[in-house]
PDB file of C-alpha atoms and ligand atoms in Angstrom:
ATOM      1  CA  MET A   1     112.447  82.724 129.451  1.00 53.00           C
ATOM      2  CA  SER A   2     115.483  83.585 131.234  1.00 63.00           C
ATOM      3  CA  GLU A   3     116.569  87.178 131.220  1.00 80.00           C
ATOM      4  CA  THR A   4     119.920  86.593 129.045  1.00 90.00           C
ATOM      5  CA  LEU A   5     119.821  87.056 125.297  1.00 93.00           C
ATOM      6  CA  PHE A   6     121.963  84.682 123.287  1.00 92.00           C
ATOM      7  CA  LEU A   7     123.456  86.275 120.549  1.00 92.00           C
ATOM      8  CA  THR A   8     126.143  84.552 118.445  1.00 93.00           C
ATOM      9  CA  ALA A   9     125.456  85.717 114.914  1.00 92.00           C
ATOM     10  CA  THR A  10     128.040  87.787 113.475  1.00 90.00           C
ATOM     11  CA  THR A  11     126.142  89.522 110.357  1.00 93.00           C
ATOM     12  CA  LYS A  12     123.383  91.981 111.019  1.00 94.00           C
ATOM     13  CA  ALA A  13     120.536  89.931 109.330  1.00 95.00           C
ATOM     14  CA  ALA A  14     121.652  86.811 111.112  1.00 96.00           C
ATOM     15  CA  ARG A  15     121.950  88.695 114.589  1.00 96.00           C
ATOM     16  CA  TYR A  16     118.249  90.000 114.135  1.00 97.00           C
ATOM     17  CA  ALA A  17     117.174  86.369 113.211  1.00 97.00           C
ATOM     18  CA  GLU A  18     118.521  85.362 116.474  1.00 96.00           C
ATOM     19  CA  LEU A  19     117.381  88.410 118.464  1.00 97.00           C
ATOM     20  CA  LEU A  20     113.506  88.386 117.316  1.00 97.00           C
ATOM     21  CA  PRO A  21     112.291  85.220 118.618  1.00 96.00           C
ATOM     22  CA  GLN A  22     113.857  85.953 121.877  1.00 97.00           C
ATOM     23  CA  ILE A  23     112.135  89.224 122.203  1.00 97.00           C
ATOM     24  CA  VAL A  24     108.768  87.568 121.355  1.00 96.00           C
ATOM     25  CA  ALA A  25     109.875  85.048 124.132  1.00 95.00           C
ATOM     26  CA  LEU A  26     110.533  87.546 126.593  1.00 95.00           C
ATOM     27  CA  THR A  27     107.370  89.475 125.959  1.00 96.00           C
ATOM     28  CA  GLU A  28     104.834  86.823 125.187  1.00 94.00           C
ATOM     29  CA  THR A  29     103.511  86.295 128.797  1.00 94.00           C
ATOM     30  CA  GLU A  30     103.833  89.736 130.138  1.00 96.00           C
ATOM     31  CA  PRO A  31     100.669  92.000 129.539  1.00 96.00           C
ATOM     32  CA  ASP A  32     102.274  95.371 130.496  1.00 98.00           C
ATOM     33  CA  LEU A  33     103.035  97.560 127.434  1.00 98.00           C
ATOM     34  CA  THR A  34     105.486  99.811 129.155  1.00 98.00           C
ATOM     35  CA  ALA A  35     107.301  96.750 130.366  1.00 98.00           C
ATOM     36  CA  ASN A  36     107.375  94.984 127.020  1.00 98.00           C
ATOM     37  CA  LEU A  37     108.458  98.209 125.314  1.00 98.00           C
ATOM     38  CA  ALA A  38     111.337  98.659 127.827  1.00 98.00           C
ATOM     39  CA  ASN A  39     112.782  95.122 127.378  1.00 97.00           C
ATOM     40  CA  THR A  40     112.226  95.592 123.448  1.00 98.00           C
ATOM     41  CA  ALA A  41     114.347  98.675 123.601  1.00 98.00           C
ATOM     42  CA  ALA A  42     116.980  97.189 125.747  1.00 98.00           C
ATOM     43  CA  ALA A  43     117.138  93.984 124.009  1.00 97.00           C
ATOM     44  CA  LEU A  44     118.072  96.023 120.719  1.00 98.00           C
ATOM     45  CA  ARG A  45     120.462  98.285 122.402  1.00 97.00           C
ATOM     46  CA  GLN A  46     122.227  95.284 123.851  1.00 96.00           C
ATOM     47  CA  ALA A  47     122.265  93.391 120.781  1.00 96.00           C
ATOM     48  CA  PHE A  48     123.323  95.898 118.390  1.00 96.00           C
ATOM     49  CA  GLY A  49     124.883  98.654 120.730  1.00 96.00           C
ATOM     50  CA  PHE A  50     122.997 101.583 119.086  1.00 96.00           C
ATOM     51  CA  PHE A  51     123.527 105.112 120.354  1.00 97.00           C
ATOM     52  CA  TRP A  52     119.708 105.802 121.088  1.00 98.00           C
ATOM     53  CA  VAL A  53     117.020 103.215 120.694  1.00 98.00           C
ATOM     54  CA  GLY A  54     113.348 104.055 121.847  1.00 98.00           C
ATOM     55  CA  PHE A  55     109.695 104.507 121.300  1.00 98.00           C
ATOM     56  CA  TYR A  56     107.617 107.523 121.149  1.00 98.00           C
ATOM     57  CA  VAL A  57     103.863 106.772 121.588  1.00 98.00           C
ATOM     58  CA  VAL A  58     101.011 108.868 120.203  1.00 98.00           C
ATOM     59  CA  LYS A  59      98.983 110.261 122.924  1.00 98.00           C
ATOM     60  CA  GLY A  60      96.607 113.074 123.658  1.00 95.00           C
ATOM     61  CA  ALA A  61      92.965 114.227 122.862  1.00 93.00           C
ATOM     62  CA  GLU A  62      92.035 113.286 119.092  1.00 88.00           C
ATOM     63  CA  ASN A  63      92.945 117.014 117.629  1.00 89.00           C
ATOM     64  CA  ALA A  64      95.976 117.372 119.833  1.00 93.00           C
ATOM     65  CA  GLN A  65      97.918 114.080 119.525  1.00 97.00           C
ATOM     66  CA  GLU A  66     101.702 114.347 119.920  1.00 98.00           C
ATOM     67  CA  LEU A  67     104.335 111.664 120.134  1.00 98.00           C
ATOM     68  CA  VAL A  68     105.512 111.439 123.612  1.00 98.00           C
ATOM     69  CA  LEU A  69     108.625 109.825 124.944  1.00 98.00           C
ATOM     70  CA  GLY A  70     108.064 106.335 126.038  1.00 98.00           C
ATOM     71  CA  PRO A  71     110.671 103.581 126.941  1.00 98.00           C
ATOM     72  CA  PHE A  72     114.272 103.960 125.725  1.00 98.00           C
ATOM     73  CA  GLN A  73     118.042 103.273 126.094  1.00 98.00           C
ATOM     74  CA  GLY A  74     120.361 105.864 125.620  1.00 97.00           C
ATOM     75  CA  PRO A  75     120.886 109.592 126.333  1.00 96.00           C
ATOM     76  CA  ILE A  76     118.030 111.903 127.748  1.00 96.00           C
ATOM     77  CA  ALA A  77     115.876 112.779 124.569  1.00 96.00           C
ATOM     78  CA  CYS A  78     113.114 115.456 123.443  1.00 95.00           C
ATOM     79  CA  THR A  79     109.909 114.235 125.103  1.00 97.00           C
ATOM     80  CA  ARG A  80     107.298 115.434 122.710  1.00 97.00           C
ATOM     81  CA  ILE A  81     107.201 115.623 118.923  1.00 97.00           C
ATOM     82  CA  ARG A  82     104.334 117.089 116.746  1.00 97.00           C
ATOM     83  CA  ARG A  83     102.795 115.155 114.036  1.00 97.00           C
ATOM     84  CA  GLY A  84     105.050 115.737 110.673  1.00 97.00           C
ATOM     85  CA  ARG A  85     108.056 117.274 112.528  1.00 96.00           C
ATOM     86  CA  GLY A  86     111.524 115.712 112.302  1.00 97.00           C
ATOM     87  CA  VAL A  87     111.805 112.160 111.284  1.00 98.00           C
ATOM     88  CA  CYS A  88     109.595 110.522 113.813  1.00 98.00           C
ATOM     89  CA  GLY A  89     106.871 113.035 113.127  1.00 98.00           C
ATOM     90  CA  THR A  90     107.499 112.206 109.262  1.00 98.00           C
ATOM     91  CA  ALA A  91     107.187 108.639 110.147  1.00 98.00           C
ATOM     92  CA  TRP A  92     103.898 109.138 112.007  1.00 98.00           C
ATOM     93  CA  ALA A  93     102.418 111.330 109.477  1.00 98.00           C
ATOM     94  CA  GLU A  94     103.321 109.195 106.174  1.00 98.00           C
ATOM     95  CA  ALA A  95     102.773 105.892 108.198  1.00 98.00           C
ATOM     96  CA  GLN A  96     106.140 104.639 106.648  1.00 98.00           C
ATOM     97  CA  THR A  97     109.610 103.943 107.659  1.00 98.00           C
ATOM     98  CA  GLN A  98     112.105 106.567 107.432  1.00 98.00           C
ATOM     99  CA  LEU A  99     115.849 105.665 106.625  1.00 98.00           C
ATOM    100  CA  VAL A 100     117.984 108.646 106.841  1.00 98.00           C
ATOM    101  CA  PRO A 101     121.737 107.924 106.156  1.00 98.00           C
ATOM    102  CA  ASP A 102     122.555 111.619 107.216  1.00 97.00           C
ATOM    103  CA  VAL A 103     120.567 113.380 109.628  1.00 97.00           C
ATOM    104  CA  GLU A 104     121.716 116.977 108.467  1.00 95.00           C
ATOM    105  CA  LEU A 105     120.354 116.449 105.168  1.00 96.00           C
ATOM    106  CA  PHE A 106     116.732 115.450 106.305  1.00 95.00           C
ATOM    107  CA  PRO A 107     114.694 118.525 106.296  1.00 91.00           C
ATOM    108  CA  GLY A 108     113.577 119.318 109.934  1.00 90.00           C
ATOM    109  CA  HIS A 109     115.395 116.890 111.822  1.00 91.00           C
ATOM    110  CA  ILE A 110     115.153 117.419 115.390  1.00 91.00           C
ATOM    111  CA  ALA A 111     118.625 117.170 116.944  1.00 90.00           C
ATOM    112  CA  CYS A 112     117.963 115.599 120.347  1.00 87.00           C
ATOM    113  CA  SER A 113     121.599 114.863 120.383  1.00 87.00           C
ATOM    114  CA  ALA A 114     124.467 116.408 118.339  1.00 89.00           C
ATOM    115  CA  ALA A 115     126.227 113.164 118.144  1.00 92.00           C
ATOM    116  CA  SER A 116     123.421 111.550 116.221  1.00 94.00           C
ATOM    117  CA  LYS A 117     124.530 111.104 112.809  1.00 96.00           C
ATOM    118  CA  SER A 118     121.898 108.487 110.829  1.00 98.00           C
ATOM    119  CA  GLU A 119     118.577 107.291 112.017  1.00 98.00           C
ATOM    120  CA  ILE A 120     115.837 104.805 111.343  1.00 98.00           C
ATOM    121  CA  VAL A 121     112.023 105.408 112.444  1.00 98.00           C
ATOM    122  CA  VAL A 122     109.755 102.670 111.988  1.00 98.00           C
ATOM    123  CA  PRO A 123     106.025 103.229 112.598  1.00 98.00           C
ATOM    124  CA  VAL A 124     103.792 100.976 114.854  1.00 98.00           C
ATOM    125  CA  LEU A 125     100.704 100.442 112.810  1.00 98.00           C
ATOM    126  CA  LYS A 126      97.564  99.067 114.509  1.00 97.00           C
ATOM    127  CA  ASN A 127      94.524  98.568 112.231  1.00 94.00           C
ATOM    128  CA  GLY A 128      96.281 101.010 109.710  1.00 94.00           C
ATOM    129  CA  THR A 129      96.669 103.870 112.315  1.00 97.00           C
ATOM    130  CA  VAL A 130     100.113 104.715 113.872  1.00 98.00           C
ATOM    131  CA  VAL A 131     100.098 104.316 117.310  1.00 98.00           C
ATOM    132  CA  ALA A 132     103.734 104.798 118.237  1.00 98.00           C
ATOM    133  CA  VAL A 133     107.245 104.705 116.467  1.00 98.00           C
ATOM    134  CA  LEU A 134     110.431 103.167 117.050  1.00 98.00           C
ATOM    135  CA  ASP A 135     113.481 105.373 116.793  1.00 98.00           C
ATOM    136  CA  VAL A 136     117.118 103.948 116.458  1.00 98.00           C
ATOM    137  CA  ASP A 137     119.890 106.654 116.331  1.00 98.00           C
ATOM    138  CA  SER A 138     123.481 106.053 115.341  1.00 97.00           C
ATOM    139  CA  ASP A 139     126.494 107.997 116.113  1.00 96.00           C
ATOM    140  CA  GLN A 140     127.834 106.814 112.553  1.00 96.00           C
ATOM    141  CA  LEU A 141     126.689 108.073 109.206  1.00 97.00           C
ATOM    142  CA  ASN A 142     125.007 105.571 107.064  1.00 97.00           C
ATOM    143  CA  ASP A 143     124.263 103.102 109.762  1.00 97.00           C
ATOM    144  CA  PHE A 144     121.118 101.494 108.644  1.00 98.00           C
ATOM    145  CA  ASP A 145     120.094  99.711 105.422  1.00 97.00           C
ATOM    146  CA  THR A 146     117.103  97.421 104.378  1.00 97.00           C
ATOM    147  CA  ASP A 147     118.312  94.660 106.567  1.00 97.00           C
ATOM    148  CA  ASP A 148     117.389  96.946 109.686  1.00 98.00           C
ATOM    149  CA  GLN A 149     114.165  98.120 107.791  1.00 98.00           C
ATOM    150  CA  ILE A 150     112.957  94.646 107.202  1.00 98.00           C
ATOM    151  CA  ALA A 151     113.740  93.199 110.641  1.00 98.00           C
ATOM    152  CA  LEU A 152     112.451  96.219 112.401  1.00 98.00           C
ATOM    153  CA  GLU A 153     109.231  96.424 110.592  1.00 98.00           C
ATOM    154  CA  THR A 154     108.591  92.718 111.185  1.00 98.00           C
ATOM    155  CA  LEU A 155     109.298  93.512 115.006  1.00 98.00           C
ATOM    156  CA  MET A 156     107.045  96.505 114.876  1.00 98.00           C
ATOM    157  CA  GLN A 157     104.006  94.056 113.470  1.00 97.00           C
ATOM    158  CA  ARG A 158     104.431  92.258 116.802  1.00 97.00           C
ATOM    159  CA  VAL A 159     104.671  95.304 119.001  1.00 98.00           C
ATOM    160  CA  ALA A 160     101.467  96.551 117.407  1.00 98.00           C
ATOM    161  CA  ALA A 161      99.522  93.795 119.333  1.00 96.00           C
ATOM    162  CA  TRP A 162     100.550  95.302 122.609  1.00 97.00           C
ATOM    163  CA  PHE A 163      98.516  98.316 122.152  1.00 97.00           C
TER     164      PHE A 163
HETATM  165  N1  SME B   1     115.703 112.914 115.616  1.00 70.59           N
HETATM  166  C1  SME B   1     114.340 112.546 115.878  1.00 70.59           C
HETATM  167  C2  SME B   1     113.925 113.301 117.337  1.00 70.59           C
HETATM  168  C3  SME B   1     114.304 111.985 118.477  1.00 70.59           C
HETATM  169  S1  SME B   1     115.520 111.690 119.126  1.00 70.59           S
HETATM  170  O1  SME B   1     116.550 111.306 117.796  1.00 70.59           O
HETATM  171  C4  SME B   1     115.652 110.523 120.108  1.00 70.59           C
HETATM  172  C5  SME B   1     113.635 113.107 115.163  1.00 70.59           C
HETATM  173  O2  SME B   1     114.108 114.041 113.981  1.00 70.59           O
HETATM  174  O3  SME B   1     112.212 113.089 114.832  1.00 70.59           O
END
């Protein structure tokens, strides 16, 4: 497909519905993981103007695994996160999406940027194991809801196939 996104929908759910097939088209013939994660982060940023959107990938030897910063769009960010730490590490440890309306109220939240106010982190599950997480941050409070959760969880099922 051409490297242009076509986005006309005005509601968030409809915009996700427009965007997801375009991400599939953009990535389905490309075998490189980094390229596909990078374009996925860029497409999400372009479609919604998120403050920060990107991937952390589980890396390291079996007993020393960490989340390591992967392709992202936005300001520079922390590079390594341990299991159970912060919102990302919690999504990894629990293998469940974390929807955080106010990051100040999330115990142990890791503030990569003081401008980040709300956050959603969605795990990428491969055969029941978390292999990465998608982290999306907003500079507005309470900016994510179940529309984001449903669409991003659907997208991460697709992303899992790249690992
Ligand atoms: N806030 C995240 C850390 C990653 S940055 O927001 C990009 C957390 O608490 O895990």
